[in-house]
Amino acid sequence: MSSFLSRFAMLCCDGTTGMEETTKEVEVDASAIQEAVDQTKEKFATYWPRNIIILFGAPGSGKGTVAPNMEALLETPQLSTGDMLRAAVAAQTEIGKQAQEVMKAGGLVSDEIVVGIIRDRIKEDDCKFGFILDGFPRTLDQAKALDAMLSEEGACVTKIIALTVPDEVLEERICGRWIHKSSGRSYHVKFAPPKSMVLKDDGKPDPESMLDDETDEPLMQRPDDTAEALVKRLEGYHGETVPILEHYESAGIVKKVNADQKPEGVWEEVQTALKR
Ligand code: AP5
């Protein structure tokens, strides 16, 4: 058992001179604390249900913007089928080759492929306390497949955070988006520009100047972030994805958030919606 000495600043009240700051040396057994933490985590992973959240919303509604905050708050991973499929396309795996053209045109990849991806991913260790699904399910069949795979362990979706934004604002958001490929960080030429952005005489950003704030690596635009592909993506969203909300409505777990406001306001509302 290892131990270490640690100094703690303590506030003591002596009744005559008021509050005074003193320090006291306390012996702390670090490995005993770690053991207790690990045992508590193990109990949660074994006996408590997983916290399974769906982050729901149209293309450009702000799912990818809000997800990192949710990950940090809940300490559970964001599982984005879009990111996973883009990684498969970049690596030119069999799935990537099948998905590439459909994605570029703004269509939906087959249920079979995405359900398979999620089924494997949620078995990984970092999902043991729960996970945040971003971009999945996207069809009623995917929702039913998700329910069925969760019911195998007696689990179910615990909450749906549905970001609502009128279609009219989405084109500007989508066409102005730039992303940092490896981290998924999302920028916008007007609403969230990178620090390095320089505008040319025509008011458009100089692509050379679009760099990630944290790594200085180049940003990129997604091939499906065009006005043409957005029309198809929105058709798919309204026709196939929105009915999922009705499927979960009766369980009382759908929380709508107004995402047509500044990102800070969206995050405030999301935090309220996440509370019990
Ligand atoms: P996916 O990657 O999931 O894309 P999406 O759902 O279309 O959503 P986006 O990533 O475009 O938008 P977002 O909501 O994350 O918005 P963001 O935060 O970046 O899917 C891509 C494709 O993969 C699909 O079309 C399909 O082909 C395939 N696919 C994926 N999952 C699938 C599945 N389950 N089944 C079948 N096919 C599947 O914000 C957008 C922009 O707006 C950013 O620039 C941001 O800075 C800005 N912004 C964000 N919030 C605000 C705000 N409040 N105010 C102003 N600007 C804001």
CSV table of C-alpha atoms and ligand atoms in Angstrom, one decimal:
chain,number,residue,atom,x,y,z
A,1,MET,CA,0.0,0.0,0.0
A,2,SER,CA,1.5,3.3,-1.0
A,3,SER,CA,0.8,6.4,0.9
A,4,PHE,CA,1.8,10.1,0.6
A,5,LEU,CA,1.7,13.2,2.7
A,6,SER,CA,-0.4,16.0,1.5
A,7,ARG,CA,-0.9,19.6,2.7
A,8,PHE,CA,-4.4,20.8,3.1
A,9,ALA,CA,-5.3,24.4,3.7
A,10,MET,CA,-7.9,24.4,6.4
A,11,LEU,CA,-10.0,27.3,7.7
A,12,CYS,CA,-10.3,27.3,11.5
A,13,CYS,CA,-12.4,29.5,13.7
A,14,ASP,CA,-10.9,30.3,17.1
A,15,GLY,CA,-13.8,32.4,18.3
A,16,THR,CA,-11.8,35.5,19.1
A,17,THR,CA,-9.9,36.5,16.0
A,18,GLY,CA,-12.4,35.2,13.5
A,19,MET,CA,-11.4,33.0,10.5
A,20,GLU,CA,-7.7,32.2,10.2
A,21,GLU,CA,-6.0,30.0,7.6
A,22,THR,CA,-3.7,27.3,8.9
A,23,THR,CA,-2.2,24.3,7.2
A,24,LYS,CA,-2.2,20.7,8.5
A,25,GLU,CA,-0.3,17.7,7.3
A,26,VAL,CA,-2.5,14.7,6.8
A,27,GLU,CA,-1.5,11.2,5.7
A,28,VAL,CA,-3.5,10.0,2.8
A,29,ASP,CA,-3.5,6.4,1.5
A,30,ALA,CA,-3.8,7.0,-2.2
A,31,SER,CA,-4.1,3.3,-3.2
A,32,ALA,CA,-7.0,2.8,-0.6
A,33,ILE,CA,-8.8,5.7,-2.1
A,34,GLN,CA,-8.3,4.4,-5.6
A,35,GLU,CA,-9.5,0.9,-4.5
A,36,ALA,CA,-12.7,2.4,-3.0
A,37,VAL,CA,-13.3,4.4,-6.2
A,38,ASP,CA,-12.8,1.3,-8.4
A,39,GLN,CA,-15.2,-0.7,-6.2
A,40,THR,CA,-17.9,1.9,-6.5
A,41,LYS,CA,-17.4,2.1,-10.3
A,42,GLU,CA,-17.6,-1.6,-10.6
A,43,LYS,CA,-20.9,-1.6,-8.6
A,44,PHE,CA,-22.4,0.9,-10.9
A,45,ALA,CA,-21.2,-1.0,-14.0
A,46,THR,CA,-22.7,-4.2,-12.6
A,47,TYR,CA,-25.9,-3.3,-11.0
A,48,TRP,CA,-27.1,0.1,-12.2
A,49,PRO,CA,-28.8,0.6,-15.5
A,50,ARG,CA,-26.7,2.3,-18.2
A,51,ASN,CA,-27.6,5.9,-19.0
A,52,ILE,CA,-28.5,5.8,-22.7
A,53,ILE,CA,-29.2,9.2,-24.3
A,54,ILE,CA,-30.1,9.9,-27.9
A,55,LEU,CA,-29.0,13.3,-29.2
A,56,PHE,CA,-31.6,14.0,-31.8
A,57,GLY,CA,-31.9,16.8,-34.5
A,58,ALA,CA,-31.8,17.8,-38.1
A,59,PRO,CA,-28.5,18.1,-40.0
A,60,GLY,CA,-26.9,21.2,-38.7
A,61,SER,CA,-29.1,21.5,-35.6
A,62,GLY,CA,-26.0,21.5,-33.4
A,63,LYS,CA,-25.7,17.9,-32.2
A,64,GLY,CA,-21.9,17.8,-32.8
A,65,THR,CA,-21.6,21.2,-31.1
A,66,VAL,CA,-23.4,20.2,-27.9
A,67,ALA,CA,-22.1,16.6,-27.7
A,68,PRO,CA,-18.6,17.4,-26.4
A,69,ASN,CA,-20.1,19.3,-23.5
A,70,MET,CA,-22.5,16.4,-22.7
A,71,GLU,CA,-19.5,14.0,-22.8
A,72,ALA,CA,-17.6,16.1,-20.4
A,73,LEU,CA,-20.6,16.6,-18.0
A,74,LEU,CA,-21.8,12.9,-18.0
A,75,GLU,CA,-18.4,11.3,-18.5
A,76,THR,CA,-19.9,9.0,-21.1
A,77,PRO,CA,-18.8,8.7,-24.7
A,78,GLN,CA,-20.6,10.3,-27.7
A,79,LEU,CA,-21.1,7.7,-30.4
A,80,SER,CA,-21.6,9.4,-33.7
A,81,THR,CA,-22.5,7.1,-36.6
A,82,GLY,CA,-21.6,9.9,-39.0
A,83,ASP,CA,-18.1,10.1,-37.6
A,84,MET,CA,-17.7,6.4,-37.6
A,85,LEU,CA,-18.9,6.1,-41.2
A,86,ARG,CA,-16.6,9.0,-42.3
A,87,ALA,CA,-13.7,7.2,-40.6
A,88,ALA,CA,-14.6,4.0,-42.5
A,89,VAL,CA,-14.8,6.0,-45.8
A,90,ALA,CA,-11.3,7.6,-45.1
A,91,ALA,CA,-9.9,4.1,-44.3
A,92,GLN,CA,-11.7,2.7,-47.4
A,93,THR,CA,-12.9,-0.3,-45.5
A,94,GLU,CA,-15.6,-2.5,-47.1
A,95,ILE,CA,-18.3,-0.5,-45.1
A,96,GLY,CA,-16.7,2.8,-46.1
A,97,LYS,CA,-16.7,1.9,-49.8
A,98,GLN,CA,-20.4,1.0,-49.6
A,99,ALA,CA,-21.3,4.2,-47.6
A,100,GLN,CA,-19.2,6.7,-49.6
A,101,GLU,CA,-21.5,7.7,-52.5
A,102,VAL,CA,-24.8,7.5,-50.4
A,103,MET,CA,-23.3,9.9,-47.8
A,104,LYS,CA,-22.0,12.3,-50.4
A,105,ALA,CA,-25.4,12.6,-52.0
A,106,GLY,CA,-27.1,13.1,-48.6
A,107,GLY,CA,-28.9,9.7,-48.5
A,108,LEU,CA,-29.1,7.3,-45.6
A,109,VAL,CA,-26.7,4.3,-45.3
A,110,SER,CA,-28.4,0.9,-44.9
A,111,ASP,CA,-29.9,0.1,-41.5
A,112,GLU,CA,-28.0,-3.2,-41.5
A,113,ILE,CA,-24.6,-1.4,-41.6
A,114,VAL,CA,-25.3,1.2,-38.9
A,115,VAL,CA,-27.0,-1.2,-36.5
A,116,GLY,CA,-24.0,-3.5,-36.8
A,117,ILE,CA,-21.6,-0.6,-36.1
A,118,ILE,CA,-23.6,0.4,-33.0
A,119,ARG,CA,-24.1,-3.2,-31.7
A,120,ASP,CA,-20.3,-3.7,-31.7
A,121,ARG,CA,-19.4,-0.2,-30.3
A,122,ILE,CA,-21.7,-0.3,-27.2
A,123,LYS,CA,-20.0,-3.5,-26.0
A,124,GLU,CA,-16.7,-1.6,-25.5
A,125,ASP,CA,-15.5,-0.8,-22.0
A,126,ASP,CA,-16.0,3.0,-22.1
A,127,CYS,CA,-19.7,2.4,-22.6
A,128,LYS,CA,-20.2,0.5,-19.4
A,129,PHE,CA,-21.9,3.4,-17.6
A,130,GLY,CA,-23.8,4.6,-20.7
A,131,PHE,CA,-23.4,6.5,-23.9
A,132,ILE,CA,-24.7,9.3,-26.0
A,133,LEU,CA,-26.0,8.4,-29.5
A,134,ASP,CA,-25.5,11.1,-32.0
A,135,GLY,CA,-27.1,10.5,-35.4
A,136,PHE,CA,-28.5,7.1,-34.4
A,137,PRO,CA,-31.2,5.9,-34.7
A,138,ARG,CA,-32.3,7.6,-37.9
A,139,THR,CA,-35.2,5.3,-39.0
A,140,LEU,CA,-38.0,3.6,-37.1
A,141,ASP,CA,-36.4,0.3,-37.9
A,142,GLN,CA,-33.1,1.4,-36.4
A,143,ALA,CA,-35.0,2.6,-33.2
A,144,LYS,CA,-36.6,-0.8,-33.0
A,145,ALA,CA,-33.3,-2.6,-33.5
A,146,LEU,CA,-31.8,-0.4,-30.7
A,147,ASP,CA,-34.6,-1.2,-28.3
A,148,ALA,CA,-34.2,-4.9,-29.1
A,149,MET,CA,-30.5,-5.0,-28.5
A,150,LEU,CA,-30.8,-3.0,-25.2
A,151,SER,CA,-33.6,-5.2,-24.0
A,152,GLU,CA,-31.2,-8.2,-24.1
A,153,GLU,CA,-29.6,-6.7,-21.0
A,154,GLY,CA,-32.8,-5.3,-19.6
A,155,ALA,CA,-31.9,-1.7,-20.6
A,156,CYS,CA,-33.7,1.0,-22.5
A,157,VAL,CA,-33.2,4.5,-23.9
A,158,THR,CA,-33.3,6.8,-20.9
A,159,LYS,CA,-33.6,10.2,-22.5
A,160,ILE,CA,-33.9,11.9,-25.9
A,161,ILE,CA,-32.5,15.4,-26.2
A,162,ALA,CA,-34.3,16.7,-29.4
A,163,LEU,CA,-32.7,19.9,-30.8
A,164,THR,CA,-35.4,21.9,-32.7
A,165,VAL,CA,-34.4,24.4,-35.4
A,166,PRO,CA,-36.5,25.7,-38.3
A,167,ASP,CA,-35.2,24.3,-41.7
A,168,GLU,CA,-34.6,27.8,-43.0
A,169,VAL,CA,-31.6,28.4,-40.7
A,170,LEU,CA,-29.9,25.1,-41.5
A,171,GLU,CA,-28.5,25.9,-44.9
A,172,GLU,CA,-26.4,28.8,-43.6
A,173,ARG,CA,-25.2,26.6,-40.8
A,174,ILE,CA,-24.3,23.6,-43.0
A,175,CYS,CA,-22.7,25.6,-45.8
A,176,GLY,CA,-20.6,27.7,-43.5
A,177,ARG,CA,-19.3,24.8,-41.4
A,178,TRP,CA,-15.6,23.7,-41.3
A,179,ILE,CA,-14.4,20.8,-39.2
A,180,HIS,CA,-11.2,19.5,-37.7
A,181,LYS,CA,-11.1,16.0,-39.0
A,182,SER,CA,-9.3,14.2,-36.2
A,183,SER,CA,-11.1,15.7,-33.2
A,184,GLY,CA,-14.5,16.4,-34.9
A,185,ARG,CA,-14.3,20.0,-33.6
A,186,SER,CA,-16.8,22.1,-35.6
A,187,TYR,CA,-16.4,25.7,-36.7
A,188,HIS,CA,-18.5,28.2,-38.6
A,189,VAL,CA,-17.4,31.1,-40.8
A,190,LYS,CA,-20.0,33.4,-39.2
A,191,PHE,CA,-21.1,31.8,-35.9
A,192,ALA,CA,-17.9,30.2,-34.6
A,193,PRO,CA,-14.9,31.2,-36.7
A,194,PRO,CA,-11.4,29.7,-35.9
A,195,LYS,CA,-9.0,32.3,-34.5
A,196,SER,CA,-6.8,32.1,-37.6
A,197,MET,CA,-9.6,32.9,-40.2
A,198,VAL,CA,-8.7,35.6,-42.7
A,199,LEU,CA,-11.5,36.8,-45.1
A,200,LYS,CA,-10.6,37.5,-48.7
A,201,ASP,CA,-11.9,40.6,-50.7
A,202,ASP,CA,-15.0,38.7,-51.7
A,203,GLY,CA,-15.9,38.2,-48.0
A,204,LYS,CA,-15.2,34.4,-48.2
A,205,PRO,CA,-12.6,32.8,-45.9
A,206,ASP,CA,-9.2,32.1,-47.3
A,207,PRO,CA,-9.0,28.3,-47.0
A,208,GLU,CA,-5.3,28.4,-46.1
A,209,SER,CA,-6.2,30.4,-43.0
A,210,MET,CA,-8.8,27.9,-41.7
A,211,LEU,CA,-6.9,26.2,-38.9
A,212,ASP,CA,-7.9,24.3,-35.8
A,213,ASP,CA,-7.7,26.6,-32.7
A,214,GLU,CA,-6.0,23.9,-30.6
A,215,THR,CA,-3.7,22.1,-33.0
A,216,ASP,CA,-3.2,24.6,-35.8
A,217,GLU,CA,-4.0,21.7,-38.2
A,218,PRO,CA,-6.0,22.5,-41.4
A,219,LEU,CA,-9.8,22.4,-41.2
A,220,MET,CA,-11.9,20.8,-44.0
A,221,GLN,CA,-15.4,21.0,-45.4
A,222,ARG,CA,-17.5,17.8,-45.6
A,223,PRO,CA,-18.4,16.7,-49.1
A,224,ASP,CA,-22.1,16.4,-48.1
A,225,ASP,CA,-22.2,20.0,-46.7
A,226,THR,CA,-23.7,21.5,-49.9
A,227,ALA,CA,-27.1,23.1,-50.4
A,228,GLU,CA,-28.1,20.3,-52.9
A,229,ALA,CA,-27.2,17.4,-50.5
A,230,LEU,CA,-28.9,19.2,-47.6
A,231,VAL,CA,-32.3,19.1,-49.5
A,232,LYS,CA,-32.0,15.3,-49.5
A,233,ARG,CA,-30.7,15.1,-45.9
A,234,LEU,CA,-33.7,17.1,-44.7
A,235,GLU,CA,-36.1,14.9,-46.7
A,236,GLY,CA,-34.7,11.9,-45.0
A,237,TYR,CA,-34.8,13.7,-41.6
A,238,HIS,CA,-38.5,14.7,-41.8
A,239,GLY,CA,-39.7,11.5,-43.6
A,240,GLU,CA,-37.7,8.8,-41.7
A,241,THR,CA,-36.1,10.2,-38.6
A,242,VAL,CA,-38.8,12.5,-37.0
A,243,PRO,CA,-41.3,9.6,-36.6
A,244,ILE,CA,-38.8,8.2,-34.0
A,245,LEU,CA,-39.9,10.9,-31.6
A,246,GLU,CA,-43.4,9.6,-31.6
A,247,HIS,CA,-42.1,6.0,-31.0
A,248,TYR,CA,-40.5,7.2,-27.7
A,249,GLU,CA,-43.0,9.9,-26.7
A,250,SER,CA,-45.2,7.7,-24.6
A,251,ALA,CA,-42.2,6.7,-22.4
A,252,GLY,CA,-42.0,10.4,-21.3
A,253,ILE,CA,-38.3,10.6,-22.2
A,254,VAL,CA,-38.4,13.1,-25.1
A,255,LYS,CA,-37.1,16.5,-24.1
A,256,LYS,CA,-37.2,19.3,-26.7
A,257,VAL,CA,-34.6,22.0,-26.7
A,258,ASN,CA,-34.8,25.2,-28.7
A,259,ALA,CA,-31.6,25.1,-30.7
A,260,ASP,CA,-32.4,28.2,-32.7
A,261,GLN,CA,-30.4,30.4,-30.3
A,262,LYS,CA,-26.8,31.1,-29.3
A,263,PRO,CA,-24.8,27.9,-28.5
A,264,GLU,CA,-24.5,29.0,-24.8
A,265,GLY,CA,-28.3,29.2,-24.6
A,266,VAL,CA,-28.7,25.8,-26.2
A,267,TRP,CA,-26.2,24.3,-23.7
A,268,GLU,CA,-28.1,25.9,-20.8
A,269,GLU,CA,-31.4,24.3,-21.9
A,270,VAL,CA,-29.7,20.9,-22.6
A,271,GLN,CA,-28.3,20.8,-19.1
A,272,THR,CA,-31.8,21.5,-17.7
A,273,ALA,CA,-33.3,18.8,-20.0
A,274,LEU,CA,-30.6,16.3,-18.8
A,275,LYS,CA,-31.7,16.6,-15.1
A,276,ARG,CA,-34.2,14.1,-13.7
B,1,AP5,P1,-24.0,13.0,-39.5
B,1,AP5,O1,-22.6,13.2,-39.4
B,1,AP5,O2,-24.7,12.4,-38.3
B,1,AP5,O3,-24.6,14.4,-39.9
B,1,AP5,P2,-26.0,15.1,-39.6
B,1,AP5,O4,-27.0,14.4,-38.7
B,1,AP5,O5,-26.5,15.5,-40.9
B,1,AP5,O6,-25.6,16.2,-38.7
B,1,AP5,P3,-24.5,17.2,-38.9
B,1,AP5,O7,-23.2,16.6,-38.4
B,1,AP5,O8,-24.5,17.7,-40.2
B,1,AP5,O9,-25.0,18.4,-37.9
B,1,AP5,P4,-24.9,18.6,-36.4
B,1,AP5,O10,-26.3,18.6,-35.8
B,1,AP5,O11,-23.9,17.8,-35.7
B,1,AP5,O12,-24.5,20.2,-36.4
B,1,AP5,P5,-23.2,20.9,-35.9
B,1,AP5,O13,-23.1,20.9,-34.4
B,1,AP5,O14,-21.9,20.4,-36.6
B,1,AP5,O15,-24.4,12.1,-40.7
B,1,AP5,C1,-23.8,12.3,-42.0
B,1,AP5,C2,-24.3,11.2,-43.0
B,1,AP5,O16,-23.9,9.9,-42.5
B,1,AP5,C3,-25.8,11.1,-43.1
B,1,AP5,O17,-26.3,12.0,-44.1
B,1,AP5,C4,-25.9,9.6,-43.6
B,1,AP5,O18,-25.6,9.5,-45.0
B,1,AP5,C5,-24.9,8.9,-42.8
B,1,AP5,N1,-25.4,8.4,-41.5
B,1,AP5,C6,-25.0,8.8,-40.3
B,1,AP5,N2,-25.8,8.1,-39.3
B,1,AP5,C7,-26.6,7.3,-40.0
B,1,AP5,C8,-27.6,6.4,-39.6
B,1,AP5,N3,-27.9,6.2,-38.3
B,1,AP5,N4,-28.3,5.7,-40.5
B,1,AP5,C9,-28.1,5.9,-41.9
B,1,AP5,N5,-27.1,6.8,-42.3
B,1,AP5,C10,-26.4,7.5,-41.4
B,1,AP5,O19,-23.5,22.4,-36.3
B,1,AP5,C11,-23.6,22.7,-37.7
B,1,AP5,C12,-22.9,24.1,-37.9
B,1,AP5,O20,-23.7,25.1,-37.2
B,1,AP5,C13,-21.5,24.2,-37.3
B,1,AP5,O21,-20.7,25.0,-38.2
B,1,AP5,C14,-21.7,24.9,-36.0
B,1,AP5,O22,-20.6,25.7,-35.7
B,1,AP5,C15,-22.9,25.8,-36.2
B,1,AP5,N6,-23.8,25.9,-35.0
B,1,AP5,C16,-24.1,24.9,-34.1
B,1,AP5,N7,-24.9,25.3,-33.2
B,1,AP5,C17,-25.2,26.6,-33.5
B,1,AP5,C18,-26.0,27.6,-32.9
B,1,AP5,N8,-26.7,27.4,-31.8
B,1,AP5,N9,-26.0,28.9,-33.5
B,1,AP5,C19,-25.3,29.1,-34.7
B,1,AP5,N10,-24.5,28.2,-35.3
B,1,AP5,C20,-24.5,27.0,-34.7
